[in-house]
Amino acid sequence: MRREYIDSMKTSGFGEFVSACEEIKNSKFVLAPSKITALLKSIADNKQLYSMFAAALVDFDYKRVFTSCVNGASFVLPQEPKTVIALVFRILMDIDAGIMPLQNFLEAYFYSNSVNESYSRFVLEIIAPFETYCRMYFVRATELPEDFLNDGDKMTQAYNEMGDKLRDELKTDALSCVSALINIADGAINGMIDKAEYIACLNGLSRSIKSRNYDDIISSFLGVKYAVAYFFKTDKAVVDIYRKLEYDIKRLAS
């Protein structure tokens, strides 16, 4: 995101965030994805909220915290409010992006006889505490000196720090997907030349991901796209890995 976009964000409108939370809490499962999208947009459009989430995500280890919350077939939020804010924000981002479909999350940790019952538990145990802690932190933020909230340099720095962390996570996830696609080739592609060309495409993409120059990522990815389609277009497991990789690549190259 550019500095110009940051400067154009709304400086008020916390009520829109609260309304978006209420929409999620009052929704049924079938409408929840669009409500989550609206909530994330309310954050992106608000300077104070955006800086609050940027600060919460600094040094936040999403995978470690998520794993620590899993207790068998249940999901228990941490006790520290700032950690809850960062964790739920990232969960909602993954749901919105399709990385972790809401139904899968509900079935894994909030299973009930009906999907709407599962969703009600999700709202009670995840969204409600998230909203409460966001209200608390937003009040604290508004009590800071006005020049802090309106300082464009600090806003830009906070965004850059958050952006670098998310980019590193995307790179790690993309490289993991590439590795998985290479491993699958060993047992699925018989011809040595075909296998070598397929792996060469993936290795080229891997080098692009690891580099600081993201201009080559899309061109490298196109080769992988056609190779995967040629060899594995009917293999659901491979297609699922590919779609996850595609999401990471689009985010990295944007």
Tab-separated table of C-alpha atoms in Angstrom, residues 136-232:
chain	number	residue	atom	x	y	z
A	136	MET	CA	-10.725	-1.185	24.596
A	137	TYR	CA	-7.607	-0.616	22.519
A	138	PHE	CA	-9.265	1.951	20.289
A	139	VAL	CA	-10.209	4.036	23.319
A	140	ARG	CA	-6.612	3.849	24.498
A	141	ALA	CA	-5.400	4.886	21.067
A	142	THR	CA	-7.643	7.941	20.979
A	143	GLU	CA	-6.195	9.032	24.294
A	144	LEU	CA	-2.716	9.263	22.730
A	145	PRO	CA	-1.409	12.647	21.533
A	146	GLU	CA	-3.165	13.683	18.366
A	147	ASP	CA	0.090	14.051	16.475
A	148	PHE	CA	0.813	10.333	17.005
A	149	LEU	CA	-2.392	9.244	15.281
A	150	ASN	CA	-1.983	11.749	12.491
A	151	ASP	CA	1.765	11.258	11.979
A	152	GLY	CA	2.042	9.999	8.411
A	153	ASP	CA	5.620	8.810	8.880
A	154	LYS	CA	4.626	6.600	11.817
A	155	MET	CA	1.648	5.306	9.893
A	156	THR	CA	3.862	4.462	6.929
A	157	GLN	CA	6.432	2.787	9.173
A	158	ALA	CA	3.737	0.726	10.901
A	159	TYR	CA	2.346	-0.370	7.549
A	160	ASN	CA	5.798	-1.257	6.208
A	161	GLU	CA	6.595	-3.347	9.271
A	162	MET	CA	3.308	-5.210	8.971
A	163	GLY	CA	3.745	-5.580	5.215
A	164	ASP	CA	7.257	-7.014	5.561
A	165	LYS	CA	6.059	-9.571	8.101
A	166	LEU	CA	3.115	-10.668	5.952
A	167	ARG	CA	5.371	-10.851	2.894
A	168	ASP	CA	7.819	-13.114	4.744
A	169	GLU	CA	4.948	-15.396	5.760
A	170	LEU	CA	3.680	-15.494	2.178
A	171	LYS	CA	7.161	-16.396	0.910
A	172	THR	CA	7.480	-19.202	3.471
A	173	ASP	CA	4.064	-20.577	2.591
A	174	ALA	CA	4.704	-20.307	-1.177
A	175	LEU	CA	8.030	-22.127	-0.883
A	176	SER	CA	6.322	-24.854	1.115
A	177	CYS	CA	3.755	-25.261	-1.680
A	178	VAL	CA	6.515	-25.423	-4.301
A	179	SER	CA	8.312	-28.091	-2.278
A	180	ALA	CA	5.102	-30.113	-1.998
A	181	LEU	CA	4.540	-29.926	-5.770
A	182	ILE	CA	8.102	-31.102	-6.394
A	183	ASN	CA	7.718	-34.045	-4.020
A	184	ILE	CA	4.492	-35.089	-5.715
A	185	ALA	CA	6.276	-35.191	-9.079
A	186	ASP	CA	8.666	-37.901	-7.908
A	187	GLY	CA	5.941	-40.508	-7.746
A	188	ALA	CA	3.523	-39.198	-10.352
A	189	ILE	CA	5.548	-38.257	-13.473
A	190	ASN	CA	7.201	-41.225	-15.117
A	191	GLY	CA	9.176	-39.711	-17.984
A	192	MET	CA	12.586	-38.425	-16.922
A	193	ILE	CA	12.523	-35.514	-19.366
A	194	ASP	CA	8.986	-34.497	-18.384
A	195	LYS	CA	9.858	-34.710	-14.713
A	196	ALA	CA	13.044	-32.681	-15.198
A	197	GLU	CA	11.206	-29.930	-17.065
A	198	TYR	CA	8.438	-29.839	-14.478
A	199	ILE	CA	10.897	-29.606	-11.584
A	200	ALA	CA	12.941	-26.979	-13.462
A	201	CYS	CA	9.827	-24.767	-13.661
A	202	LEU	CA	9.241	-25.115	-9.939
A	203	ASN	CA	12.884	-24.462	-9.079
A	204	GLY	CA	12.778	-21.323	-11.209
A	205	LEU	CA	9.762	-20.099	-9.293
A	206	SER	CA	11.463	-20.938	-6.017
A	207	ARG	CA	14.466	-18.787	-6.967
A	208	SER	CA	12.161	-15.893	-7.870
A	209	ILE	CA	10.332	-16.140	-4.554
A	210	LYS	CA	13.595	-16.143	-2.585
A	211	SER	CA	14.959	-13.121	-4.447
A	212	ARG	CA	14.241	-9.500	-3.612
A	213	ASN	CA	13.192	-8.859	-7.197
A	214	TYR	CA	9.513	-9.720	-7.514
A	215	ASP	CA	9.227	-8.753	-11.166
A	216	ASP	CA	10.110	-12.293	-12.245
A	217	ILE	CA	7.599	-14.058	-10.016
A	218	ILE	CA	4.617	-13.857	-12.362
A	219	SER	CA	6.543	-15.021	-15.422
A	220	SER	CA	8.046	-17.912	-13.439
A	221	PHE	CA	4.647	-18.782	-12.031
A	222	LEU	CA	3.060	-18.984	-15.499
A	223	GLY	CA	5.389	-21.853	-16.368
A	224	VAL	CA	4.356	-23.672	-13.201
A	225	LYS	CA	0.695	-22.971	-13.922
A	226	TYR	CA	0.821	-24.691	-17.317
A	227	ALA	CA	2.988	-27.541	-16.027
A	228	VAL	CA	0.599	-28.301	-13.169
A	229	ALA	CA	-2.391	-28.106	-15.519
A	230	TYR	CA	-0.717	-30.483	-17.977
A	231	PHE	CA	0.280	-33.167	-15.493
A	232	PHE	CA	-2.232	-32.817	-12.656
